[in-house]
Short mmCIF file of C-alpha atoms and ligand atoms in Angstrom, two decimals:
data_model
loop_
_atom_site.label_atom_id
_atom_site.label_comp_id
_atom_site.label_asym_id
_atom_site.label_seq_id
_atom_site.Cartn_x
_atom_site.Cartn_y
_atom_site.Cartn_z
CA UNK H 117 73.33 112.87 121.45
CA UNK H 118 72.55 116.52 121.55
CA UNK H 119 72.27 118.51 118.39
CA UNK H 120 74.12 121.42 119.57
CA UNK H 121 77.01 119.06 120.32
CA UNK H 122 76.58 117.62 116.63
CA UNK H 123 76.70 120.91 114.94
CA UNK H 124 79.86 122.17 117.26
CA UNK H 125 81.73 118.89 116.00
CA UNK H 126 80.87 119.44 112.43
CA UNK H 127 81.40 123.40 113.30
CA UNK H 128 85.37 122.47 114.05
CA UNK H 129 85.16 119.89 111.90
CA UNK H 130 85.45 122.67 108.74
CA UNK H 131 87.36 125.37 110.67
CA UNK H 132 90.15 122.75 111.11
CA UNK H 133 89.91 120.90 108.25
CA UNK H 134 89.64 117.58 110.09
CA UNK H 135 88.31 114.10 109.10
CA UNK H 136 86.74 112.13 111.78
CA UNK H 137 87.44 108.35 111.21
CA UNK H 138 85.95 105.64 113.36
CA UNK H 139 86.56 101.45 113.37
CA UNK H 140 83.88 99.19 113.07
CA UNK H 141 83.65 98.97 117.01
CA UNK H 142 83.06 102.34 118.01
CA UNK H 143 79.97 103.45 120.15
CA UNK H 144 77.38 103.66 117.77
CA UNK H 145 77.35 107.40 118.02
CA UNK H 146 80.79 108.00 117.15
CA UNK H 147 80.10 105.37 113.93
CA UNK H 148 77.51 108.16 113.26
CA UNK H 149 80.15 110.59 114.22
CA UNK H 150 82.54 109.04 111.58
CA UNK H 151 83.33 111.12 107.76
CA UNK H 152 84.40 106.82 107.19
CA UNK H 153 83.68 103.89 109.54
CA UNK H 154 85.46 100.72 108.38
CA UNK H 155 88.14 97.89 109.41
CA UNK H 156 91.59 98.67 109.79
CA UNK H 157 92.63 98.39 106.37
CA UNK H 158 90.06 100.83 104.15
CA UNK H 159 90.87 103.26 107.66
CA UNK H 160 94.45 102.97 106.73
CA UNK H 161 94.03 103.33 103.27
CA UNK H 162 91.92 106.29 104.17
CA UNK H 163 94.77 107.77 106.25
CA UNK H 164 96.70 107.87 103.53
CA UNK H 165 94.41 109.17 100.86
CA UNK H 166 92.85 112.08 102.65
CA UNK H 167 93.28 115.60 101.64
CA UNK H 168 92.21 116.80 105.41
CA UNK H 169 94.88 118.41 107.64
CA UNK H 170 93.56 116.82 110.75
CA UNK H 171 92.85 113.25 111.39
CA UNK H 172 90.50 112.41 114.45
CA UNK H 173 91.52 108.89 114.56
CA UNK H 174 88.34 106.97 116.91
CA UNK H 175 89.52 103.64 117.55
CA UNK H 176 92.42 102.53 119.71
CA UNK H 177 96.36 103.88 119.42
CA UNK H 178 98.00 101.85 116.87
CA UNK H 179 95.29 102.56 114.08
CA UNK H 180 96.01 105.69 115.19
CA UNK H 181 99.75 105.08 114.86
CA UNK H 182 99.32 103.89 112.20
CA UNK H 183 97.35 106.96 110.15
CA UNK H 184 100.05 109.04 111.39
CA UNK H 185 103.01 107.22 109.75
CA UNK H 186 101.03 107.26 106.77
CA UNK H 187 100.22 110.98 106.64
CA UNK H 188 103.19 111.86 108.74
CA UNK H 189 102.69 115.99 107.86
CA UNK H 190 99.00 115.61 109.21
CA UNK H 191 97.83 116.26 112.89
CA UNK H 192 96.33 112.75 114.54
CA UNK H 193 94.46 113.05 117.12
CA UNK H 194 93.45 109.97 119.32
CA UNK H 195 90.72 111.45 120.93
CA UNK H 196 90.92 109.52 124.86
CA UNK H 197 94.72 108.42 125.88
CA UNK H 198 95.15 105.21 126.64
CA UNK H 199 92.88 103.58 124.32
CA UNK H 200 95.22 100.95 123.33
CA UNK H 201 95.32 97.16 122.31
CA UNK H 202 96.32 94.66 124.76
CA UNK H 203 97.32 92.13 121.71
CA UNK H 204 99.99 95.03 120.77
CA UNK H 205 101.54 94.83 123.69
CA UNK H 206 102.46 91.33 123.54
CA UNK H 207 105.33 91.43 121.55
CA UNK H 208 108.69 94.41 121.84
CA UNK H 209 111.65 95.36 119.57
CA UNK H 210 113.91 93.48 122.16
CA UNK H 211 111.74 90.27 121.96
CA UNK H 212 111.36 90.54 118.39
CA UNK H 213 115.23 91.11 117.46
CA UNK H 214 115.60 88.09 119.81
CA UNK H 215 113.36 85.79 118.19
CA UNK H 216 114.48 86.49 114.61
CA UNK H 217 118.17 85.56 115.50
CA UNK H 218 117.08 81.98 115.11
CA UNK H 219 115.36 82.51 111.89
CA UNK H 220 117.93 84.12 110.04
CA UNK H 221 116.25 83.90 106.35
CA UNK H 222 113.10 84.70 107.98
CA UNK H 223 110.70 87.54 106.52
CA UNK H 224 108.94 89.49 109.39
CA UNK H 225 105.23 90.22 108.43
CA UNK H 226 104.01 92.19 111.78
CA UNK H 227 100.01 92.44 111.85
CA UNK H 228 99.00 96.17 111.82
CA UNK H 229 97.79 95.60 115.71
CA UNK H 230 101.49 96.13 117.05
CA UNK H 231 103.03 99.39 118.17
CA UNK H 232 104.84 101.64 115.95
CA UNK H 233 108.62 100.12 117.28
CA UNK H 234 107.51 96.74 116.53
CA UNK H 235 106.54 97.77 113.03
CA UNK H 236 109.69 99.48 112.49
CA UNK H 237 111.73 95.89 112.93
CA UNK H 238 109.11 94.17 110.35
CA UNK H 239 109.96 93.86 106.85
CA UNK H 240 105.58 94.50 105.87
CA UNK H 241 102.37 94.68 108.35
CA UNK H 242 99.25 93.45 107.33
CA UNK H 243 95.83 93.40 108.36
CA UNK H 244 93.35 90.68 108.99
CA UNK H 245 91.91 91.37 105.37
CA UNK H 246 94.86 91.01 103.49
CA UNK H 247 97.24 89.10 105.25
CA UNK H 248 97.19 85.94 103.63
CA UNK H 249 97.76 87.97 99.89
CA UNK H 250 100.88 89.20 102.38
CA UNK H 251 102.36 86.84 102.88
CA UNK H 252 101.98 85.47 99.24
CA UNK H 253 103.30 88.54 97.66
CA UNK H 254 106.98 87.78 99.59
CA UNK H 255 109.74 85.84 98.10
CA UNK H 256 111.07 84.11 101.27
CA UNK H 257 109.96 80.87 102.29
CA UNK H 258 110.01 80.97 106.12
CA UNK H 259 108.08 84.09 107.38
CA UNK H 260 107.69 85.04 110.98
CA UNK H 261 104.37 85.95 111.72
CA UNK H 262 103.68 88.33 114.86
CA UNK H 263 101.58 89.28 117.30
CA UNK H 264 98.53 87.11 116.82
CA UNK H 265 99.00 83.28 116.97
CA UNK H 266 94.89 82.78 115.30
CA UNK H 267 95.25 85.08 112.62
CA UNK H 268 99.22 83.20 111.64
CA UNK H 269 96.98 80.04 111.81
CA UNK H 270 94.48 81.47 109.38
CA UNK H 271 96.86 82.51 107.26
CA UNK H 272 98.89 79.07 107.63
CA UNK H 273 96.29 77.10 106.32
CA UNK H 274 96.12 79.00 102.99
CA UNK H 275 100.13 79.69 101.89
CA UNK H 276 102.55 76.57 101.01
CA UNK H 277 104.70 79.16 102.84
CA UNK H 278 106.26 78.05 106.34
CA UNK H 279 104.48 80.31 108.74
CA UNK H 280 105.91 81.02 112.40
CA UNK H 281 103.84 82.39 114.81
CA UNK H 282 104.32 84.68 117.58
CA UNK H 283 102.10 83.49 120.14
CA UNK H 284 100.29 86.73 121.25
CA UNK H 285 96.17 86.50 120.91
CA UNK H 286 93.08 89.22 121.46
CA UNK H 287 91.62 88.88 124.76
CA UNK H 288 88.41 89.42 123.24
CA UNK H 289 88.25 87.25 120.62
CA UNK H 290 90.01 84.76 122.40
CA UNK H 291 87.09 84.22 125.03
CA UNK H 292 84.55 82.90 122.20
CA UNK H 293 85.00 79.20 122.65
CA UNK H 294 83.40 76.96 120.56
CA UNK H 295 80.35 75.80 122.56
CA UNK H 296 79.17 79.23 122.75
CA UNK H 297 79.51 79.42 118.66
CA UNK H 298 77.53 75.72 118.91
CA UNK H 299 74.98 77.19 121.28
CA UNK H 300 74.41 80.31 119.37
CA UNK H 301 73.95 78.00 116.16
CA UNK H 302 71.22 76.30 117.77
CA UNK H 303 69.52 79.48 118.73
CA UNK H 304 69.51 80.59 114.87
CA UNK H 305 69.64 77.44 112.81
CA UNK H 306 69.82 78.00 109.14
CA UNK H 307 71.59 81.49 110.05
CA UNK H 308 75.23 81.71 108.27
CA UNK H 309 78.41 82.08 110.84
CA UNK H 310 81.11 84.75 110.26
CA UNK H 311 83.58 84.72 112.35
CA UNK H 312 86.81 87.51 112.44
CA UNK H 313 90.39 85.63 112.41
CA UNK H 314 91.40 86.84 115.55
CA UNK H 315 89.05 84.16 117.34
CA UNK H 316 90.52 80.48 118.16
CA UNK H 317 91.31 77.81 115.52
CA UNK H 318 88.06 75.43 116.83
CA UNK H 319 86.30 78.51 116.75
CA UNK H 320 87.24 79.71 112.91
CA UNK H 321 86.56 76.02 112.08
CA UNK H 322 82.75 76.30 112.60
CA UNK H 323 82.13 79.08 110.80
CA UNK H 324 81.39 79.42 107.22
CA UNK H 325 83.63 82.07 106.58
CA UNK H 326 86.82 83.81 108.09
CA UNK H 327 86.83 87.37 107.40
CA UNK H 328 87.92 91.10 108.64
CA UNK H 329 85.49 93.08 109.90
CA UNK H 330 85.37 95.16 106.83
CA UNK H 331 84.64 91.95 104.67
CA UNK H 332 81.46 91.52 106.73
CA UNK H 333 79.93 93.21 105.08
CA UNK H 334 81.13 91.74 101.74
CA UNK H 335 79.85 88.48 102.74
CA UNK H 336 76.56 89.88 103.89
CA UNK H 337 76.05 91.74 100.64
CA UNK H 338 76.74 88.60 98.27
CA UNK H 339 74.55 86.36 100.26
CA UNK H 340 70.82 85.12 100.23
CA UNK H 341 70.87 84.42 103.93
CA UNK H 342 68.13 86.63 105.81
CA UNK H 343 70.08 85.92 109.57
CA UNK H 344 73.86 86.23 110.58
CA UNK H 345 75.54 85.19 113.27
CA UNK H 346 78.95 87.38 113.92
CA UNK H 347 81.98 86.08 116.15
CA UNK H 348 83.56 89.32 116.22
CA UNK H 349 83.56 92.56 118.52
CA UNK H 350 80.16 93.67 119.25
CA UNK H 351 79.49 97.36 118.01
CA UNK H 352 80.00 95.71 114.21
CA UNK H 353 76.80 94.67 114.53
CA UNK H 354 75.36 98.55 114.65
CA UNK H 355 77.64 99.38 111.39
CA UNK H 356 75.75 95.89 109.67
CA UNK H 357 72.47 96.67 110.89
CA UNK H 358 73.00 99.77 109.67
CA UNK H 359 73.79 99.02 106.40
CA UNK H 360 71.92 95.80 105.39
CA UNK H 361 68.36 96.92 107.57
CA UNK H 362 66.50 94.41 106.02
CA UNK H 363 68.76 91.09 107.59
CA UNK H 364 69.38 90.19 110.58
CA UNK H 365 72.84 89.82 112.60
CA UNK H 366 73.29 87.79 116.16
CA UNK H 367 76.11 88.06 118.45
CA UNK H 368 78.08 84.69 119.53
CA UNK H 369 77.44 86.38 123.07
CA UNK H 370 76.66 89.69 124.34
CA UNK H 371 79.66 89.95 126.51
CA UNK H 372 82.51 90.06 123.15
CA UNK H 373 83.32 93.95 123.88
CA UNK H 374 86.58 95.43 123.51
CA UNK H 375 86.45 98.00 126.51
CA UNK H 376 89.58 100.25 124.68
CA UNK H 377 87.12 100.47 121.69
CA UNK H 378 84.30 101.31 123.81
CA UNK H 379 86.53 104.46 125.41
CA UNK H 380 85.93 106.85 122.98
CA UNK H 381 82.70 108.59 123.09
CA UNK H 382 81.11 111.94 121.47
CA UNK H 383 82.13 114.27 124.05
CA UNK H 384 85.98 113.01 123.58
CA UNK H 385 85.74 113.88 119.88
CA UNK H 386 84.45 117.50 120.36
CA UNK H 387 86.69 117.97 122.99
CA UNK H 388 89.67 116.63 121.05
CA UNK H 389 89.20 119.25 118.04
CA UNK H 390 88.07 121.86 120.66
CA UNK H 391 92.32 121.17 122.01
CA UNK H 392 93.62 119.64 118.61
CA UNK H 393 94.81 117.16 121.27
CA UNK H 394 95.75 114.18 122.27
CA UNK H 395 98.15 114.12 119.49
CA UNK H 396 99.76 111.43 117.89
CA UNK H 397 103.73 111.69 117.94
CA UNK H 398 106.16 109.07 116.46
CA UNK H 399 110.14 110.02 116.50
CA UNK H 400 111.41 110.50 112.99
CA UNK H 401 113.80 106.73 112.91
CA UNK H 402 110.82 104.86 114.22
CA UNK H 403 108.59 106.72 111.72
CA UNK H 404 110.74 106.29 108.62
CA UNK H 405 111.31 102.44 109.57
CA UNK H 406 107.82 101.51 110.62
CA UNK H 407 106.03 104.08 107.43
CA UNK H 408 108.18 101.93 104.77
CA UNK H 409 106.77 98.34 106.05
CA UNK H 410 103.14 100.06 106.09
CA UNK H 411 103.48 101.51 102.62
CA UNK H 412 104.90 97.65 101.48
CA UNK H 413 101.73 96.17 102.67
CA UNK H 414 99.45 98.87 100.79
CA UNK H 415 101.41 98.46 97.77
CA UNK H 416 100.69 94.94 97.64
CA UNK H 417 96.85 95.90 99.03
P1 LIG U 252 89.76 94.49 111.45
O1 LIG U 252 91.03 94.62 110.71
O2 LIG U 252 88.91 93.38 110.98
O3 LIG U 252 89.06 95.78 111.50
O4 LIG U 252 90.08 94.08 112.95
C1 LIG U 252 91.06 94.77 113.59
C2 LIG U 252 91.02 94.62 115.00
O5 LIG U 252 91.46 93.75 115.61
C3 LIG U 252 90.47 95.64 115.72
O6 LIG U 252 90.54 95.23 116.98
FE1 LIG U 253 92.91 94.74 120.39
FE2 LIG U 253 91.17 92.75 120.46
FE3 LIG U 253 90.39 95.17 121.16
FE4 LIG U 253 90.96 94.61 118.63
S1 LIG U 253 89.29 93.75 119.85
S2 LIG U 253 91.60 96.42 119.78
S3 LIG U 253 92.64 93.16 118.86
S4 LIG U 253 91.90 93.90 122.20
#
């Protein structure tokens, strides 16, 4: 990346105030880009904890979304419209109402990849890092689980709680099939397998641990284990090597790339704080409904 584009970013950067925060996924020179690069949790919690007027949210629109229902009085900026999540847009209010009719005594624990309106008919999101402690934390016994049918699983087969799933999936994760995770283990034996939740349940069987991106790094930083293989979107293993230099981190496959994540790119982000724009905009009963089941799930953490 040029320097002069560098210095004009961090230039607006302080005239407006603005943080710049990127997901674990972005281009490797946004990562660099990023005041915080993490999973969608510590970026939410970040959302809500920042003293910056501007948010330059680099990821797709409902981490977006969802920093602006947090810091509803800041300006969000998703730097390229239409950088959105395919596994959000597998469940709607309409379908959702629908489905709870028959579940009448039902919690509704929405994962935080679903649009705002979606959120606003849960009773608590979640994330893939804490949405088994979710789920705990609630005092009803049946809980509907939406959008993603892997992660309910995952969570499923660590609550005594009944769990019903919606039976939405990432399109990404969900083409990592378990002979490529076999084939990769034979390529680096003795190398541990972490593999995100979001990936199918043969899949999150062969791995030695289940985790959120952000817990990655967790794992990596608690373990012995020189090599890594990662069954999880590709540009987290820039923000790994990155941080752990000395080990070593192999894809499942080359091809697991989210192509919304991949939209964003330097250029967007100076032109978004050169226009304050693309902004973020939720209407005020969506926003109240969908901020008080995000606030639930970071008061439980
Ligand atoms: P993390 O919560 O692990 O960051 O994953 C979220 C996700 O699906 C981004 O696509
Ligand atoms: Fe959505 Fe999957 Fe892309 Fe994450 S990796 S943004 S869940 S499509």
């Amino acid at each position: 990346m040029k320097n002069s584009m560098t210095d004009e970013i961090i230039a607006l950067k302080n005239k407006h105030k603005a943080i710049i925060l990127a997901h674990n996924y972005q281009v490797p020179e946004v990562q660099d880009l990023g005041d915080f690069c993490g999973d969608s949790l510590e970026l939410a919690i970040k959302a809500a904890e920042t003293s910056a007027e501007v948010i330059v949210f680099c990821g797709v629109d409902f981490m977006a979304e969802t920093a602006k229902l947090l810091s509803p009085d800041k300006k969000v900026l998703l730097p390229v419209r239409g950088a959105t999540c395919p596994m959000s847009e597998m469940i709607t209010p309409p379908e959702l109402l629908d489905f709870k009719k028959d579940y009448p005594g039902a919690a509704v624990v929405s994962y935080a990849n679903t649009t705002a309106d979606v959120k606003a008919e849960s009773d608590i999101c979640c994330t893939s890092a804490n949405a088994v402690r979710i789920v705990n934390s609630l005092s009803e016994e049946e809980i509907i689980f939406t959008p993603d049918r892997n992660l309910a699983r995952h969570v499923a087969l660590q609550t005594s709680k009944k769990i019903i799933p919606w039976n939405g999936f990432c399109p990404i994760h969900e083409a990592i099939t378990a002979s490529d995770l076999k084939e990769a283990k034979k390529r680096y034996p003795g190398a541990l397998v972490m593999v995100h939740p979001e990936c199918r349940p043969e899949v999150q069987d062969l791995g030695d641990f289940v985790v959120s991106t952000g817990q990655m790094f967790g794992v990596v930083e608690k373990s012995d284990s020189k090599g890594f293989i990662v069954g999880t979107e590709s540009g987290i293993i820039y923000s790994l090597s990155k941080r752990f230099p000395t080990k070593e981190f192999f894809p499942i496959k080359e091809s697991v790339v989210c192509p919304n994540m991949k939209k964003v790119r330097p250029e967007n982000v100076l032109d978004s704080l050169r226009t304050l724009s693309p902004e973020i905009n939720i209407p005020e009963e969506v926003s109240r409904k969908a901020s008080r089941a995000l606030r639930r799930m970071l008061e439980v953490g």
